[in-house]
Amino acid sequence: MKKGNLITGILYVLFGAACLIVALLLETKLESILWGFAGAGIFPGITIICKYFYWSSPKNKERYKERLENERIEQHDELKTKIRDRAGRYTYSLGLLVICFSILLFGILGALEVIDHARMIVLYLSGYLLFQVIADIAIFNKLMKKY
């Protein structure tokens, strides 16, 4: 297994520990977020470190090579690549629809004064929608130039 995985695991644990220490030492409104970051850093970091040592042990090296080969074959399978690309496109399109309906819904709820600050939510969602569309066009054009 790559040494980068071990470094990543250690960095996750250090980030989580730093958040844990700050959460324990300071009384702040962000304390719950710090606790969440601590858990989200420490536990995956420990998992990554354990996997590194498990797959790096001499008795598992052969199994790890087989696993890497199977993953390489799976990722380069043309049918799966086409299906993965199509699924990503459908998910992206569905996400755009959800954003559009959310803008409409929050606009209506704001006009009926059911929720406060609906305008900020609508502006945020509109900005996000615009970002998604521009990013789609930019990434598509960059990939077209690459191939």
mmCIF file with all atom_site columns, C-alpha atoms in Angstrom:
data_model
loop_
_atom_site.group_PDB
_atom_site.id
_atom_site.type_symbol
_atom_site.label_atom_id
_atom_site.label_alt_id
_atom_site.label_comp_id
_atom_site.label_asym_id
_atom_site.label_entity_id
_atom_site.label_seq_id
_atom_site.pdbx_PDB_ins_code
_atom_site.Cartn_x
_atom_site.Cartn_y
_atom_site.Cartn_z
_atom_site.occupancy
_atom_site.B_iso_or_equiv
_atom_site.pdbx_formal_charge
_atom_site.auth_seq_id
_atom_site.auth_comp_id
_atom_site.auth_asym_id
_atom_site.auth_atom_id
_atom_site.pdbx_PDB_model_num
ATOM 1   C CA . MET A 1 1   ? 0.000   0.000   0.000   1.00 0.00 ? 1   MET A CA 1
ATOM 2   C CA . LYS A 1 2   ? 1.216   3.507   -0.732  1.00 0.00 ? 2   LYS A CA 1
ATOM 3   C CA . LYS A 1 3   ? 2.969   5.529   1.939   1.00 0.00 ? 3   LYS A CA 1
ATOM 4   C CA . GLY A 1 4   ? 0.625   8.401   0.992   1.00 0.00 ? 4   GLY A CA 1
ATOM 5   C CA . ASN A 1 5   ? -2.274  6.468   2.512   1.00 0.00 ? 5   ASN A CA 1
ATOM 6   C CA . LEU A 1 6   ? -0.468  6.303   5.839   1.00 0.00 ? 6   LEU A CA 1
ATOM 7   C CA . ILE A 1 7   ? 0.273   10.031  5.708   1.00 0.00 ? 7   ILE A CA 1
ATOM 8   C CA . THR A 1 8   ? -3.360  10.761  4.860   1.00 0.00 ? 8   THR A CA 1
ATOM 9   C CA . GLY A 1 9   ? -4.528  8.675   7.812   1.00 0.00 ? 9   GLY A CA 1
ATOM 10  C CA . ILE A 1 10  ? -2.132  10.438  10.165  1.00 0.00 ? 10  ILE A CA 1
ATOM 11  C CA . LEU A 1 11  ? -3.260  13.855  8.901   1.00 0.00 ? 11  LEU A CA 1
ATOM 12  C CA . TYR A 1 12  ? -6.920  12.889  9.447   1.00 0.00 ? 12  TYR A CA 1
ATOM 13  C CA . VAL A 1 13  ? -6.160  11.826  13.014  1.00 0.00 ? 13  VAL A CA 1
ATOM 14  C CA . LEU A 1 14  ? -4.155  14.995  13.711  1.00 0.00 ? 14  LEU A CA 1
ATOM 15  C CA . PHE A 1 15  ? -6.947  17.193  12.322  1.00 0.00 ? 15  PHE A CA 1
ATOM 16  C CA . GLY A 1 16  ? -9.531  15.322  14.372  1.00 0.00 ? 16  GLY A CA 1
ATOM 17  C CA . ALA A 1 17  ? -7.405  15.540  17.504  1.00 0.00 ? 17  ALA A CA 1
ATOM 18  C CA . ALA A 1 18  ? -6.887  19.276  17.003  1.00 0.00 ? 18  ALA A CA 1
ATOM 19  C CA . CYS A 1 19  ? -10.646 19.777  16.664  1.00 0.00 ? 19  CYS A CA 1
ATOM 20  C CA . LEU A 1 20  ? -11.220 17.630  19.741  1.00 0.00 ? 20  LEU A CA 1
ATOM 21  C CA . ILE A 1 21  ? -8.747  19.651  21.805  1.00 0.00 ? 21  ILE A CA 1
ATOM 22  C CA . VAL A 1 22  ? -10.291 22.951  20.688  1.00 0.00 ? 22  VAL A CA 1
ATOM 23  C CA . ALA A 1 23  ? -13.792 21.614  21.440  1.00 0.00 ? 23  ALA A CA 1
ATOM 24  C CA . LEU A 1 24  ? -12.706 20.547  24.919  1.00 0.00 ? 24  LEU A CA 1
ATOM 25  C CA . LEU A 1 25  ? -10.878 23.761  25.761  1.00 0.00 ? 25  LEU A CA 1
ATOM 26  C CA . LEU A 1 26  ? -13.192 26.423  24.357  1.00 0.00 ? 26  LEU A CA 1
ATOM 27  C CA . GLU A 1 27  ? -16.832 27.234  24.999  1.00 0.00 ? 27  GLU A CA 1
ATOM 28  C CA . THR A 1 28  ? -18.145 28.406  21.641  1.00 0.00 ? 28  THR A CA 1
ATOM 29  C CA . LYS A 1 29  ? -21.230 28.224  19.470  1.00 0.00 ? 29  LYS A CA 1
ATOM 30  C CA . LEU A 1 30  ? -19.210 26.114  17.048  1.00 0.00 ? 30  LEU A CA 1
ATOM 31  C CA . GLU A 1 31  ? -18.507 23.426  19.625  1.00 0.00 ? 31  GLU A CA 1
ATOM 32  C CA . SER A 1 32  ? -20.905 20.895  18.090  1.00 0.00 ? 32  SER A CA 1
ATOM 33  C CA . ILE A 1 33  ? -19.279 21.351  14.686  1.00 0.00 ? 33  ILE A CA 1
ATOM 34  C CA . LEU A 1 34  ? -15.849 20.848  16.234  1.00 0.00 ? 34  LEU A CA 1
ATOM 35  C CA . TRP A 1 35  ? -17.043 17.618  17.882  1.00 0.00 ? 35  TRP A CA 1
ATOM 36  C CA . GLY A 1 36  ? -18.324 16.460  14.499  1.00 0.00 ? 36  GLY A CA 1
ATOM 37  C CA . PHE A 1 37  ? -15.031 17.301  12.788  1.00 0.00 ? 37  PHE A CA 1
ATOM 38  C CA . ALA A 1 38  ? -13.175 15.498  15.566  1.00 0.00 ? 38  ALA A CA 1
ATOM 39  C CA . GLY A 1 39  ? -15.157 12.321  14.981  1.00 0.00 ? 39  GLY A CA 1
ATOM 40  C CA . ALA A 1 40  ? -14.960 12.721  11.207  1.00 0.00 ? 40  ALA A CA 1
ATOM 41  C CA . GLY A 1 41  ? -11.186 13.020  11.421  1.00 0.00 ? 41  GLY A CA 1
ATOM 42  C CA . ILE A 1 42  ? -10.171 10.562  14.101  1.00 0.00 ? 42  ILE A CA 1
ATOM 43  C CA . PHE A 1 43  ? -12.225 7.491   13.196  1.00 0.00 ? 43  PHE A CA 1
ATOM 44  C CA . PRO A 1 44  ? -11.616 7.445   9.412   1.00 0.00 ? 44  PRO A CA 1
ATOM 45  C CA . GLY A 1 45  ? -7.962  8.292   10.068  1.00 0.00 ? 45  GLY A CA 1
ATOM 46  C CA . ILE A 1 46  ? -7.558  5.302   12.367  1.00 0.00 ? 46  ILE A CA 1
ATOM 47  C CA . THR A 1 47  ? -9.323  3.125   9.787   1.00 0.00 ? 47  THR A CA 1
ATOM 48  C CA . ILE A 1 48  ? -6.963  4.284   7.025   1.00 0.00 ? 48  ILE A CA 1
ATOM 49  C CA . ILE A 1 49  ? -3.912  3.655   9.224   1.00 0.00 ? 49  ILE A CA 1
ATOM 50  C CA . CYS A 1 50  ? -5.159  0.166   10.174  1.00 0.00 ? 50  CYS A CA 1
ATOM 51  C CA . LYS A 1 51  ? -5.801  -0.688  6.504   1.00 0.00 ? 51  LYS A CA 1
ATOM 52  C CA . TYR A 1 52  ? -2.315  0.521   5.626   1.00 0.00 ? 52  TYR A CA 1
ATOM 53  C CA . PHE A 1 53  ? -0.668  -1.785  8.159   1.00 0.00 ? 53  PHE A CA 1
ATOM 54  C CA . TYR A 1 54  ? -3.008  -4.684  7.335   1.00 0.00 ? 54  TYR A CA 1
ATOM 55  C CA . TRP A 1 55  ? -2.351  -4.566  3.586   1.00 0.00 ? 55  TRP A CA 1
ATOM 56  C CA . SER A 1 56  ? 1.359   -3.776  4.034   1.00 0.00 ? 56  SER A CA 1
ATOM 57  C CA . SER A 1 57  ? 2.035   -6.871  6.114   1.00 0.00 ? 57  SER A CA 1
ATOM 58  C CA . PRO A 1 58  ? 4.018   -9.551  4.237   1.00 0.00 ? 58  PRO A CA 1
ATOM 59  C CA . LYS A 1 59  ? 1.272   -12.168 4.536   1.00 0.00 ? 59  LYS A CA 1
ATOM 60  C CA . ASN A 1 60  ? -1.281  -9.904  2.773   1.00 0.00 ? 60  ASN A CA 1
ATOM 61  C CA . LYS A 1 61  ? 0.899   -8.448  0.017   1.00 0.00 ? 61  LYS A CA 1
ATOM 62  C CA . GLU A 1 62  ? -0.136  -11.056 -2.556  1.00 0.00 ? 62  GLU A CA 1
ATOM 63  C CA . ARG A 1 63  ? -3.841  -10.593 -1.797  1.00 0.00 ? 63  ARG A CA 1
ATOM 64  C CA . TYR A 1 64  ? -3.377  -6.823  -2.044  1.00 0.00 ? 64  TYR A CA 1
ATOM 65  C CA . LYS A 1 65  ? -1.786  -7.155  -5.495  1.00 0.00 ? 65  LYS A CA 1
ATOM 66  C CA . GLU A 1 66  ? -4.737  -9.287  -6.649  1.00 0.00 ? 66  GLU A CA 1
ATOM 67  C CA . ARG A 1 67  ? -7.158  -6.726  -5.231  1.00 0.00 ? 67  ARG A CA 1
ATOM 68  C CA . LEU A 1 68  ? -5.407  -3.866  -7.037  1.00 0.00 ? 68  LEU A CA 1
ATOM 69  C CA . GLU A 1 69  ? -5.479  -5.815  -10.302 1.00 0.00 ? 69  GLU A CA 1
ATOM 70  C CA . ASN A 1 70  ? -9.211  -6.517  -9.927  1.00 0.00 ? 70  ASN A CA 1
ATOM 71  C CA . GLU A 1 71  ? -9.884  -2.838  -9.163  1.00 0.00 ? 71  GLU A CA 1
ATOM 72  C CA . ARG A 1 72  ? -7.872  -1.805  -12.230 1.00 0.00 ? 72  ARG A CA 1
ATOM 73  C CA . ILE A 1 73  ? -9.846  -4.190  -14.428 1.00 0.00 ? 73  ILE A CA 1
ATOM 74  C CA . GLU A 1 74  ? -13.163 -2.997  -12.969 1.00 0.00 ? 74  GLU A CA 1
ATOM 75  C CA . GLN A 1 75  ? -12.312 0.670   -13.503 1.00 0.00 ? 75  GLN A CA 1
ATOM 76  C CA . HIS A 1 76  ? -11.242 0.214   -17.106 1.00 0.00 ? 76  HIS A CA 1
ATOM 77  C CA . ASP A 1 77  ? -14.204 -1.919  -18.157 1.00 0.00 ? 77  ASP A CA 1
ATOM 78  C CA . GLU A 1 78  ? -15.796 -0.013  -21.073 1.00 0.00 ? 78  GLU A CA 1
ATOM 79  C CA . LEU A 1 79  ? -19.395 -0.941  -20.273 1.00 0.00 ? 79  LEU A CA 1
ATOM 80  C CA . LYS A 1 80  ? -19.021 0.079   -16.640 1.00 0.00 ? 80  LYS A CA 1
ATOM 81  C CA . THR A 1 81  ? -17.339 3.318   -17.705 1.00 0.00 ? 81  THR A CA 1
ATOM 82  C CA . LYS A 1 82  ? -20.276 4.158   -19.996 1.00 0.00 ? 82  LYS A CA 1
ATOM 83  C CA . ILE A 1 83  ? -22.804 3.279   -17.298 1.00 0.00 ? 83  ILE A CA 1
ATOM 84  C CA . ARG A 1 84  ? -20.873 5.299   -14.697 1.00 0.00 ? 84  ARG A CA 1
ATOM 85  C CA . ASP A 1 85  ? -20.769 8.315   -17.040 1.00 0.00 ? 85  ASP A CA 1
ATOM 86  C CA . ARG A 1 86  ? -24.480 8.053   -17.814 1.00 0.00 ? 86  ARG A CA 1
ATOM 87  C CA . ALA A 1 87  ? -25.361 7.660   -14.123 1.00 0.00 ? 87  ALA A CA 1
ATOM 88  C CA . GLY A 1 88  ? -23.310 10.762  -13.335 1.00 0.00 ? 88  GLY A CA 1
ATOM 89  C CA . ARG A 1 89  ? -25.090 12.727  -16.038 1.00 0.00 ? 89  ARG A CA 1
ATOM 90  C CA . TYR A 1 90  ? -28.521 11.635  -14.814 1.00 0.00 ? 90  TYR A CA 1
ATOM 91  C CA . THR A 1 91  ? -27.584 12.497  -11.241 1.00 0.00 ? 91  THR A CA 1
ATOM 92  C CA . TYR A 1 92  ? -26.341 15.918  -12.336 1.00 0.00 ? 92  TYR A CA 1
ATOM 93  C CA . SER A 1 93  ? -29.552 16.602  -14.269 1.00 0.00 ? 93  SER A CA 1
ATOM 94  C CA . LEU A 1 94  ? -31.693 15.455  -11.359 1.00 0.00 ? 94  LEU A CA 1
ATOM 95  C CA . GLY A 1 95  ? -29.713 17.727  -9.045  1.00 0.00 ? 95  GLY A CA 1
ATOM 96  C CA . LEU A 1 96  ? -30.390 20.700  -11.324 1.00 0.00 ? 96  LEU A CA 1
ATOM 97  C CA . LEU A 1 97  ? -34.106 19.913  -11.262 1.00 0.00 ? 97  LEU A CA 1
ATOM 98  C CA . VAL A 1 98  ? -34.105 19.691  -7.462  1.00 0.00 ? 98  VAL A CA 1
ATOM 99  C CA . ILE A 1 99  ? -32.348 23.064  -7.242  1.00 0.00 ? 99  ILE A CA 1
ATOM 100 C CA . CYS A 1 100 ? -34.859 24.666  -9.644  1.00 0.00 ? 100 CYS A CA 1
ATOM 101 C CA . PHE A 1 101 ? -37.849 23.306  -7.713  1.00 0.00 ? 101 PHE A CA 1
ATOM 102 C CA . SER A 1 102 ? -36.231 24.380  -4.437  1.00 0.00 ? 102 SER A CA 1
ATOM 103 C CA . ILE A 1 103 ? -35.833 27.934  -5.758  1.00 0.00 ? 103 ILE A CA 1
ATOM 104 C CA . LEU A 1 104 ? -39.502 27.920  -6.754  1.00 0.00 ? 104 LEU A CA 1
ATOM 105 C CA . LEU A 1 105 ? -40.617 26.461  -3.423  1.00 0.00 ? 105 LEU A CA 1
ATOM 106 C CA . PHE A 1 106 ? -38.611 28.898  -1.293  1.00 0.00 ? 106 PHE A CA 1
ATOM 107 C CA . GLY A 1 107 ? -39.761 31.781  -3.485  1.00 0.00 ? 107 GLY A CA 1
ATOM 108 C CA . ILE A 1 108 ? -43.399 30.820  -2.865  1.00 0.00 ? 108 ILE A CA 1
ATOM 109 C CA . LEU A 1 109 ? -42.848 30.260  0.871   1.00 0.00 ? 109 LEU A CA 1
ATOM 110 C CA . GLY A 1 110 ? -41.137 33.646  1.109   1.00 0.00 ? 110 GLY A CA 1
ATOM 111 C CA . ALA A 1 111 ? -43.912 35.416  -0.791  1.00 0.00 ? 111 ALA A CA 1
ATOM 112 C CA . LEU A 1 112 ? -46.490 33.852  1.543   1.00 0.00 ? 112 LEU A CA 1
ATOM 113 C CA . GLU A 1 113 ? -44.310 34.898  4.513   1.00 0.00 ? 113 GLU A CA 1
ATOM 114 C CA . VAL A 1 114 ? -44.177 31.338  5.800   1.00 0.00 ? 114 VAL A CA 1
ATOM 115 C CA . ILE A 1 115 ? -40.397 31.536  6.272   1.00 0.00 ? 115 ILE A CA 1
ATOM 116 C CA . ASP A 1 116 ? -38.085 34.430  6.957   1.00 0.00 ? 116 ASP A CA 1
ATOM 117 C CA . HIS A 1 117 ? -35.028 35.183  4.850   1.00 0.00 ? 117 HIS A CA 1
ATOM 118 C CA . ALA A 1 118 ? -36.344 33.241  1.864   1.00 0.00 ? 118 ALA A CA 1
ATOM 119 C CA . ARG A 1 119 ? -34.698 35.755  -0.436  1.00 0.00 ? 119 ARG A CA 1
ATOM 120 C CA . MET A 1 120 ? -31.231 34.788  0.851   1.00 0.00 ? 120 MET A CA 1
ATOM 121 C CA . ILE A 1 121 ? -32.016 31.107  0.323   1.00 0.00 ? 121 ILE A CA 1
ATOM 122 C CA . VAL A 1 122 ? -33.287 31.780  -3.197  1.00 0.00 ? 122 VAL A CA 1
ATOM 123 C CA . LEU A 1 123 ? -30.211 33.868  -4.010  1.00 0.00 ? 123 LEU A CA 1
ATOM 124 C CA . TYR A 1 124 ? -27.899 31.178  -2.654  1.00 0.00 ? 124 TYR A CA 1
ATOM 125 C CA . LEU A 1 125 ? -29.636 28.405  -4.592  1.00 0.00 ? 125 LEU A CA 1
ATOM 126 C CA . SER A 1 126 ? -29.651 30.538  -7.740  1.00 0.00 ? 126 SER A CA 1
ATOM 127 C CA . GLY A 1 127 ? -25.927 31.169  -7.372  1.00 0.00 ? 127 GLY A CA 1
ATOM 128 C CA . TYR A 1 128 ? -25.321 27.468  -6.858  1.00 0.00 ? 128 TYR A CA 1
ATOM 129 C CA . LEU A 1 129 ? -27.407 26.631  -9.936  1.00 0.00 ? 129 LEU A CA 1
ATOM 130 C CA . LEU A 1 130 ? -25.430 29.139  -11.984 1.00 0.00 ? 130 LEU A CA 1
ATOM 131 C CA . PHE A 1 131 ? -22.171 27.699  -10.661 1.00 0.00 ? 131 PHE A CA 1
ATOM 132 C CA . GLN A 1 132 ? -23.235 24.159  -11.605 1.00 0.00 ? 132 GLN A CA 1
ATOM 133 C CA . VAL A 1 133 ? -24.162 25.143  -15.160 1.00 0.00 ? 133 VAL A CA 1
ATOM 134 C CA . ILE A 1 134 ? -20.971 27.164  -15.713 1.00 0.00 ? 134 ILE A CA 1
ATOM 135 C CA . ALA A 1 135 ? -18.812 24.413  -14.218 1.00 0.00 ? 135 ALA A CA 1
ATOM 136 C CA . ASP A 1 136 ? -20.506 21.840  -16.474 1.00 0.00 ? 136 ASP A CA 1
ATOM 137 C CA . ILE A 1 137 ? -19.785 23.902  -19.579 1.00 0.00 ? 137 ILE A CA 1
ATOM 138 C CA . ALA A 1 138 ? -16.197 24.665  -18.538 1.00 0.00 ? 138 ALA A CA 1
ATOM 139 C CA . ILE A 1 139 ? -15.361 21.063  -17.657 1.00 0.00 ? 139 ILE A CA 1
ATOM 140 C CA . PHE A 1 140 ? -16.969 19.760  -20.842 1.00 0.00 ? 140 PHE A CA 1
ATOM 141 C CA . ASN A 1 141 ? -14.981 22.207  -22.993 1.00 0.00 ? 141 ASN A CA 1
ATOM 142 C CA . LYS A 1 142 ? -11.739 21.367  -21.168 1.00 0.00 ? 142 LYS A CA 1
ATOM 143 C CA . LEU A 1 143 ? -12.314 17.637  -21.685 1.00 0.00 ? 143 LEU A CA 1
ATOM 144 C CA . MET A 1 144 ? -13.148 18.187  -25.363 1.00 0.00 ? 144 MET A CA 1
ATOM 145 C CA . LYS A 1 145 ? -9.818  19.982  -25.860 1.00 0.00 ? 145 LYS A CA 1
ATOM 146 C CA . LYS A 1 146 ? -7.997  17.187  -24.012 1.00 0.00 ? 146 LYS A CA 1
ATOM 147 C CA . TYR A 1 147 ? -9.396  14.429  -26.214 1.00 0.00 ? 147 TYR A CA 1
#
